[in-house]
C-alpha atoms as one frame of an Amber mdcrd trajectory, in Angstrom:
protein
   0.000   0.000   0.000   2.830   2.378   0.883   4.342   1.830  -2.553   1.188
   3.135  -4.251   1.217   6.363  -2.209   3.219   9.382  -3.296   5.978  10.773
  -1.108   4.028  13.953  -0.169   1.073  11.856   0.864   3.240   9.636   3.024
   4.636  12.693   4.798   1.136  14.008   5.418   0.016  10.654   6.905   3.059
  10.456   9.138   2.494  13.996  10.337  -1.102  13.182  11.232  -0.035  10.051
  13.147   2.533  11.964  15.128  -0.042  14.628  15.984  -2.465  11.952  17.127
   0.242  10.349  19.279   1.024  13.728  20.834  -2.599  14.103  21.829  -2.450
  10.866  23.876  -2.912  11.150  27.672   0.336  11.478  29.687  -1.473  10.103
  32.740  -1.324   6.404  33.381  -2.230   3.996  36.113  -1.067   0.571  37.031
  -1.846  -1.933  39.744   0.673  -3.046  42.329   0.748  -4.635  45.741  -0.145
  -2.230  48.569   3.076  -3.094  50.403   5.093  -1.950  47.372   3.235   1.347
  47.355   3.807   1.848  51.086   7.508   1.043  50.688   7.873   3.568  47.890
   5.928   6.257  49.734   7.833   5.725  53.009  11.326   5.924  51.495  13.256
   8.843  53.011  16.681  10.019  54.161  16.469   8.013  57.395  15.853   4.585
  55.879  17.425   5.010  52.430  19.867   7.111  50.433  17.152   9.241  48.806
  14.822  12.034  49.817  11.200  11.471  50.688   8.580  12.367  48.098   7.481
  15.260  50.342  10.967  16.799  50.327  11.311  16.307  46.563   7.958  17.966
  46.026   8.914  20.950  48.192  12.086  21.415  46.148  10.088  21.360  42.915
   7.578  23.893  44.221  10.466  26.178  45.192  12.180  25.630  41.827  15.228
  24.209  43.646  15.181  20.611  42.442  17.823  21.066  39.718  20.003  23.289
  41.957  19.905  20.687  44.734  21.322  18.004  42.469  24.152  20.266  41.297
  25.005  22.012  44.608  23.161  20.610  47.669  25.141  22.679  50.199  24.056
  25.930  48.486  20.414  24.849  48.529  20.682  23.949  52.215  22.105  27.408
  52.931  19.244  28.979  50.970  16.706  26.960  52.966  18.331  28.049  56.216
  17.688  31.671  55.194  14.120  30.813  54.179  13.401  29.113  57.509  14.763
  32.077  59.436  12.344  34.348  57.546   9.331  32.021  57.466   9.697  28.941
  59.728   6.906  26.798  58.295   6.699  23.094  59.224   7.160  22.085  55.572
  10.370  24.091  55.248  11.742  22.702  58.520  11.019  19.139  57.436  12.678
  19.634  54.061  15.731  21.371  55.512  16.177  18.691  58.186  15.956  15.881
  55.657  18.279  17.516  53.136  20.829  18.230  55.858  20.975  14.707  57.266
  21.132  13.122  53.814  23.911  15.502  52.757  25.840  14.678  55.947  25.426
  10.933  55.420  26.727  11.138  51.870  29.707  13.339  52.746  30.721  11.607
  55.970  32.946   8.887  54.450  35.104  11.448  52.647  34.775  14.467  54.961
  33.900  13.168  58.439  34.996  16.313  60.268  33.113  18.730  57.987  29.641
  17.276  58.239  28.978  18.020  61.926  27.283  21.292  61.043  24.790  19.498
  58.795  23.914  16.993  61.521  23.409  19.937  63.876  21.128  21.677  61.360
  19.072  18.501  60.985  18.762  18.042  64.754  17.899  21.701  65.298  15.196
  21.821  62.635  13.634  18.584  63.873  13.726  19.925  67.442  12.014  23.145
  66.386   9.414  21.276  64.375   8.505  19.014  67.283   8.503  21.659  70.007
   7.764  24.976  68.332   4.198  25.140  69.628   1.808  23.274  71.894   2.227
  20.057  69.927   4.142  17.176  71.515   5.136  13.746  70.336   1.888  12.431
  71.770  -0.508  15.040  70.455  -0.761  13.849  66.862  -0.175  10.102  66.833
  -1.654   9.825  63.318   0.724  12.391  61.860   3.668  10.447  60.396   5.797
  13.579  60.223   6.122  13.677  64.011   7.728  10.239  64.154   9.779  11.009
  61.061  11.176  14.216  62.537  11.896  12.449  65.830  13.855   9.842  63.853
  15.813  12.589  62.073  16.604  14.262  65.395  17.663  11.005  67.047  19.798
   9.812  64.147  21.430  13.201  63.548  22.302  13.517  67.236  23.683   9.977
  67.429  25.897  10.627  64.393  26.992  13.983  65.791  28.067  12.363  69.066
  29.977   9.632  67.246  31.835  12.265  65.238  32.978  13.887  68.474  33.518
  10.716  70.483  37.055  10.169  69.251  38.257  13.717  69.892  40.222  14.587
  73.057  38.095  17.740  73.524  34.822  15.932  72.832  33.049  17.092  76.001
  34.603  20.551  76.278  32.508  23.719  75.720  32.666  25.112  72.191  31.383
  28.023  70.105  30.289  27.773  66.467  29.175  30.656  64.237  26.643  29.744
  61.575  24.493  32.069  59.467  24.877  35.011  61.807  24.097  33.054  65.008
  26.701  32.076  67.599  25.989  28.608  69.020  27.469  27.980  72.462  27.755
  24.248  73.110  28.262  22.581  76.478  27.779  19.159  78.078  25.612  18.951
  81.196  27.490  16.633  83.545  25.055  16.347  86.449  21.376  16.447  87.276
  18.533  14.017  88.041  19.111  10.834  86.062  22.016  12.306  84.082  25.342
  10.611  83.347  28.673  12.362  83.242  29.980  11.081  79.884  33.567  11.108
  81.159  32.671   8.102  83.304  32.519   5.970  80.176  35.509   4.672  78.266
  33.446   4.384  75.070  30.082   5.420  73.715  28.530   3.422  70.875  25.634
   4.361  68.638  22.910   1.752  69.257  21.576   2.405  65.736  24.801   0.894
  64.363  24.714  -2.345  66.384  22.644  -5.442  65.808  22.678  -8.076  68.546
  21.340 -11.608  68.267  20.550 -14.468  70.601  17.574 -12.859  72.348  13.998
 -13.836  71.654  12.851 -10.239  72.124  14.225  -6.727  71.727  13.158  -3.896
  74.000  13.217  -0.368  72.594  11.128   2.568  73.751  10.256   5.162  71.124
  10.636   8.826  71.836  13.161  11.633  71.574  16.906  11.165  72.028  19.815
   9.191  70.632  20.036   5.660  72.095  23.642   4.901  72.993  25.619   2.227
  74.814  28.001   3.490  77.478  30.891   1.113  78.138  33.131   1.046  81.201
  36.162  -1.176  80.666  37.068  -1.879  84.298  34.123  -0.755  86.403  35.443
  -2.245  89.621  38.473   0.037  89.362  36.353   3.032  88.385  35.615   5.241
  91.425  32.125   5.965  90.071  31.195   2.260  90.041  33.573   0.225  92.203
  32.711  -2.786  94.345  30.029  -5.270  93.238  30.378  -4.413  89.540  31.789
  -6.703  86.822  35.543  -7.019  86.625  36.216  -6.377  82.949  33.471  -4.388
  81.296  29.954  -3.133  81.863  27.492  -1.779  79.295  24.720   0.685  80.078
  21.725   2.038  78.136  22.206   5.774  77.636  19.969   8.323  75.921  21.472
  11.587  74.698  19.374  14.722  74.221  20.481  17.984  72.593  18.544  20.934
  73.965  18.362  24.202  71.991  17.660  27.257  74.110  15.952  30.305  72.523
  18.091  32.734  70.542  19.080  35.800  72.553  19.011  39.324  71.159  22.708
  39.959  71.665  25.115  41.035  68.948  25.705  38.616  67.408  22.575  36.628
  68.318  23.521  33.722  70.593  21.961  30.348  71.179  22.963  27.927  73.941
  23.032  24.214  73.138  23.112  21.706  75.994  23.963  18.030  75.528  22.637
  15.754  78.279  23.311  12.027  78.642  20.492  10.370  80.560  20.497   7.028
  82.345  17.716   5.234  80.464  17.107   3.005  83.492  16.264   6.004  85.636
  14.813   8.524  83.223  11.844   7.633  81.006  10.820  11.177  80.076  11.986
  14.767  80.427  10.383  18.195  80.517  11.073  20.457  77.536   9.239  23.764
  77.259   6.572  22.537  79.691   5.996  19.387  77.622   6.581  15.872  78.933
   8.636  14.152  76.245   9.313  10.386  76.302  12.917   9.354  75.747  14.044
   6.851  73.149  16.024   4.000  74.698  17.474   0.624  73.738  17.707  -1.870
  76.599  18.645  -5.032  74.705  21.684  -3.859  72.734  23.764  -3.034  75.865
  23.026  -6.493  77.251  24.082  -8.081  73.964  27.369  -6.177  74.067  27.834
  -7.220  77.688  27.605 -10.880  76.698  29.189 -10.739  73.248  32.348 -12.625
  74.270  30.690 -15.023  76.683  30.680 -18.757  75.972  28.133 -20.095  78.505
  29.283 -23.727  78.300  32.976 -22.899  78.659  32.278 -20.556  81.572  29.967
 -23.091  83.213  32.390 -25.998  83.031  35.153 -23.696  84.281  33.057 -22.655
  87.269  32.575 -26.327  88.113  36.001 -27.887  87.612  38.082 -24.858  88.647
  36.126 -23.997  91.752  39.356 -23.342  93.649  40.543 -20.814  91.045  37.177
 -19.174  90.409  36.420 -18.620  94.087  38.112 -15.210  93.949  35.447 -14.014
  91.486  32.472 -15.118  93.584  30.084 -12.392  94.622  27.073 -10.213  93.926
  27.236  -8.359  90.604  25.257  -5.230  89.738  24.627  -4.205  86.143  23.404
  -0.721  86.995  24.258   1.780  89.727  22.421   1.113  92.947  19.059   2.835
  93.096  17.505   3.034  96.591  14.079   3.530  94.997  14.123   0.059  93.429
  13.621  -3.393  94.965  16.580  -5.770  94.483  15.925  -9.030  92.646  18.868
 -11.411  93.039  19.257 -14.212  90.480  21.221 -17.286  91.568  22.379 -19.655
  88.824  22.663 -23.405  89.091  25.252 -26.166  88.667  27.808 -25.798  85.852
  26.397 -22.409  84.964  26.973 -18.674  85.370  24.952 -15.427  85.512  24.853
 -15.480  81.689  22.169 -18.159  81.952  19.747 -15.443  83.097  20.228 -13.278
  79.977  16.890 -14.132  78.338  14.817 -13.721  81.499  16.696 -10.583  82.528
  16.137  -9.037  79.097  12.389  -9.722  79.286  12.015  -8.549  82.890  13.949
  -5.340  82.354  12.062  -4.799  79.119   8.810  -4.365  81.029   8.466  -0.632
  81.846   6.815  -1.196  85.234   9.300  -3.836  86.390  12.200  -1.758  85.072
  10.993   1.200  87.120  10.389  -0.736  90.347  13.119  -3.406  90.373  16.901
  -3.608  90.005  18.368  -6.970  89.016  21.505  -8.374  90.631  23.364 -11.624
  90.018  25.227 -13.994  92.318  28.177 -15.769  90.733  29.932 -18.650  92.482
  32.042 -21.716  91.606  29.469 -24.462  91.357  31.716 -27.362  92.377  31.929
 -26.166  95.982  30.004 -28.024  98.694  26.426 -26.725  98.619  26.578 -25.578
 102.212  29.686 -23.540 101.507  28.112 -21.911  98.438  25.058 -21.117 100.556
  27.375 -19.503 103.097  28.987 -17.445 100.314  25.605 -16.171  99.130  24.618
 -15.179 102.664  27.986 -13.522 103.224  27.805 -11.563  99.955  24.208 -10.432
 100.496  25.120  -9.139 103.940  28.183  -7.417 102.485  26.179  -5.634  99.787
  23.616  -4.669 102.442  26.332  -3.168 104.655  27.805  -1.321 101.678  24.655
   0.050 100.075  22.253   0.288 103.018  24.492   0.434 106.099  21.715   1.635
 108.399  19.375  -1.142 107.245  16.562   1.344 106.806  15.789   1.325 103.100
  12.267  -0.124 102.683  12.987  -1.312  99.145  16.117  -3.217 100.135  13.980
  -4.841 102.819  11.726  -6.313 100.116  14.403  -8.299  98.288  13.335 -11.169
  96.003  15.535 -14.202  95.284  15.207 -16.290  92.109  17.147 -19.542  92.126
  17.524 -21.967  89.248  18.435 -25.590  89.892  21.091 -25.749  92.648  20.772
 -21.973  92.925  17.348 -22.645  94.407  18.970 -24.668  97.200  21.268 -21.741
  97.958  18.289 -19.366  97.967  16.417 -21.739 100.251  19.157 -21.342 102.819
  18.419 -17.606 103.033  14.963 -18.258 104.522  15.766 -21.185 106.835  16.554
 -21.264 110.547  18.182 -24.643 111.193  19.311 -24.021 114.750  21.690 -26.888
 115.509  20.071 -29.352 113.096  22.944 -29.416 110.583  25.552 -29.648 113.325
  23.753 -32.439 115.169  23.521 -34.411 111.927  27.314 -34.719 111.743  28.678
 -34.168 115.252  27.923 -35.488 118.738  29.929 -32.847 120.598  29.490 -29.047
 120.815  31.514 -27.022 118.379  33.607 -25.657 121.233  34.951 -29.172 121.879
  35.990 -29.849 118.284  39.762 -29.943 117.953  40.354 -27.659 114.983  42.328
 -24.540 114.224  40.342 -21.381 115.065  39.816 -20.325 111.428  38.566 -23.771
 110.432  36.304 -23.937 113.442  34.880 -20.551 112.513  34.230 -21.823 108.993
  32.287 -24.770 110.402  30.311 -22.433 112.620  29.303 -20.265 109.659  28.339
 -23.296 107.578  26.259 -24.978 110.255  24.637 -22.176 112.239  22.757 -19.344
 110.543  19.543 -17.363 110.628  17.179 -16.217 107.855  18.068 -12.945 106.193
  15.496 -10.407 107.404  15.464  -8.422 104.145  14.609 -11.382 101.869  10.840
 -11.298 101.468  10.090 -13.724  98.613  11.793 -16.674  96.888  11.135 -18.161
  93.452  12.403 -21.707  92.887  12.910 -22.842  89.293  13.709 -26.530  88.599
  15.155 -26.788  92.108  16.205 -30.269  93.339  14.954 -29.898  96.912  15.232
 -33.680  97.313  18.245 -34.144  95.068  18.703 -35.554  91.599  19.196 -39.219
  90.650  21.832 -38.121  88.147  24.134 -37.337  91.092  24.461 -41.090  91.652
  25.444 -41.857  88.057  28.961 -43.215  87.433  29.886 -40.365  85.114  28.845
 -37.802  87.726  31.142 -39.430  90.257  34.022 -39.304  87.796  33.325 -35.652
  87.110  33.159 -34.963  90.843  36.680 -36.287  91.217  37.895 -33.719  88.704
  36.556 -30.743  90.673  39.229 -28.558  92.229  38.324 -27.360  95.728  39.977
 -24.547  97.691  42.668 -25.949  99.950  41.169 -24.559 103.164  37.894 -26.357
 102.401  39.612 -29.672 101.643  41.948 -29.289 104.627  39.043 -28.656 106.979
  37.335 -31.870 105.928  40.627 -33.777 106.139  41.282 -32.538 109.658  37.862
 -33.829 110.689  38.773 -37.355 109.611  40.358 -38.208 112.930  38.125 -36.062
 115.121  36.225 -37.850 117.847  33.491 -35.216 117.521  32.249 -36.679 114.236
  29.486 -39.232 114.472  30.413 -42.658 113.195  27.340 -42.639 110.962  28.468
 -39.405 109.323  32.204 -40.002 108.876  31.832 -40.943 105.209  29.873 -37.745
 104.514  32.157 -35.398 106.415  35.506 -36.759 105.346  34.949 -37.616 101.686
  37.962 -36.764  99.547  35.857 -34.527  97.326  32.692 -33.361  99.125  31.586
 -31.500  96.001  28.177 -30.240  95.001  27.860 -33.161  92.592  27.988 -35.786
  95.334  25.936 -33.725  97.786  23.079 -33.494  95.254  22.421 -37.202  95.642
  18.939 -37.928  97.058  20.698 -40.099  99.648  23.114 -37.408 100.884  22.675
 -36.293 104.471  22.772 -32.674 103.382  19.788 -33.054 101.036  17.869 -35.026
 103.640  18.471 -32.492 106.387  17.799 -29.367 104.332  14.342 -30.767 103.602
  13.682 -31.293 107.289  14.466 -27.661 108.103  11.305 -25.653 107.314  11.213
 -22.434 105.356  10.088 -19.265 107.085   6.318 -19.451 107.051   5.917 -15.692
 106.536   8.044 -15.654 103.374   6.057 -16.522 100.209   7.792 -19.026  97.953
   6.874 -20.129  94.447   7.798 -23.113  92.292   8.315 -23.262  88.544   8.931
 -26.809  87.373   9.905 -28.131  83.963   8.272 -31.206  82.461   9.567 -32.439
  79.141   6.106 -33.703  78.221   3.730 -30.883  77.342   0.681 -32.608  78.826
   2.413 -33.762  82.007   0.564 -32.993  85.229   3.097 -33.372  88.000   3.850
 -36.585  89.884   5.951 -39.014  87.881   7.258 -36.399  85.429  10.722 -34.878
  85.172  12.667 -32.149  83.391  15.297 -34.739  82.487  17.521 -33.984  85.465
  15.247 -33.166  88.393  12.039 -35.182  88.956   8.833 -33.346  89.758   8.777
 -35.102  93.154  12.079 -33.387  93.996  11.033 -29.912  92.849   7.559 -29.887
  94.376   6.981 -28.009  97.649   3.770 -28.345  99.620   4.314 -24.901 101.126
   4.698 -23.129  97.783   2.207 -20.311  97.320   2.040 -21.164  93.614   3.322
 -23.898  91.347   3.529 -23.684  87.572   4.584 -26.500  85.243   6.152 -25.548
  81.924   6.864 -27.886  78.981  10.620 -27.640  79.237  13.798 -29.488  80.006
  15.977 -28.497  82.975  16.515 -25.035  81.494  12.986 -24.058  82.522  14.102
 -20.545  83.467  14.570 -19.788  79.758  11.051 -20.856  78.772   8.605 -18.007
  77.920   5.955 -19.445  80.260   8.414 -19.474  83.150   9.416 -15.874  82.420
   5.750 -14.889  82.273   5.204 -16.545  85.670   8.153 -14.672  87.182   6.662
 -11.437  85.841   3.337 -12.286  87.457   5.016 -12.990  90.790   6.986  -9.741
  90.701   3.812  -7.782  90.020   2.172  -9.641  92.900   5.124  -8.680  95.098
   4.535  -5.005  94.294   0.903  -5.260  95.352   1.627  -7.203  98.540   3.174
  -4.251 100.375   0.780  -1.568  99.186
């Protein structure tokens, strides 16, 4: 057909077709999954390397889109002038987002030159959120509030990290920018505030991802979530005794406060940087508004445990009990707070405080429990004779009481709760028993004064055999506790392992010196003078220690609770077992509550057990009201 048409006619036809094509609609539509649309619409400078559609649209409406791509710093400067003349929310949002994205892109090549852009982003977000009667709570359906809080938090975290490596990082400074003199200082004291010089390092929690926990606990609000690290807290005068030996990690929230601009020449604006203890401070007052603080409670715990091998530590605590004895004691993971009730967690055989990580993370993650309780941990070499470990726990609790509450008058300290797992439950049991002379009479037929021993060894026996309940312990939670022993203690492999346990020489020597003592009952000689009277052998259901500790009643006015593992989900008590401790051994008739969870011996890690501990702690709060 085209061959029959003349050239002029062909040109006319083609012209008509092109005109028709030009008249076609430029508007199109297509279908896509809603999640894809939400992802595209929510892309911004915080979660990607591109601007949000709102910021791009603002640039187009201001005829700045092309200029931004060619010279972003000039456009940011122009927006700063525009905001100073007309501080609309839209301009503040756009300026904040452009500034943080520009800083992120330039940081790898010019890390020391981008601080001003992070400061601009934080300032504009701060002004947006607090420029009038609005607060972070007032418009929960306005996405821009959360977005601007994210910009503020991220910009501040990055700004702190830029300064963290500088020797003058916490010194006062002055910066002139666009005709305003900014005077910067760090607030080093105040209610719930940290002095940042106490920390050896500060890490940005936004840059760390921890694993191993079932749950993560983060509160949303204003402020940069950080992790403050102290390398040797026991040697640090601000922490000291009862803190970990090597390193401790704390949840910190930093807030940058912008005071109003003064009318001086040049105009001046004070900037105050405050580092808050996230465990003490949940919110702050800014311009008569109550503002919740952002905080990350799980990341510091993950960093605390990042180099911990639970099995290696546990086996070391068992076999090297003589070496590890020097590290026994109560450990705090936060500064003592007299307004909080102590909860002391006592681990079991061949274990360490790391075994409580999951439960501790969940308990501290609850805002009410975090506000009302402080969690402490007792660490001890688990190969020691059970009675000696019980003595150590009592000794350490009394020591921490004398150190932190010397006048014994703090009502919260006097409401202490103990949580013991496995053999740790037996140690906790000893804190609420009054045996009188029962333990002594079980082994000896003469008064202690007539026992022929060196004074220090006799004193050790006295402390092991005669004791009273601790008056400040007001509740005990037993988890998978072998009150009547475990059959596994009689297994051949357990006896071999018991022979490999290293005991402190003064413990072994004391038992050896008793071998020829006429004060020891003939029926008890084998128990008192065994070569290795370790926890493994004493956990036998037939051991005199297990038999006697069950005959000594618990204080009737102290509520106790049992959480027992049963490997079979439908098991209902008698005849069941967690694989190591039978139900018949864990059960207590006097327990105020008993909960069975479908678990092996590690019942303290089961979600149902953690939920039960939460319930009990809430009950404990109500009991004294």
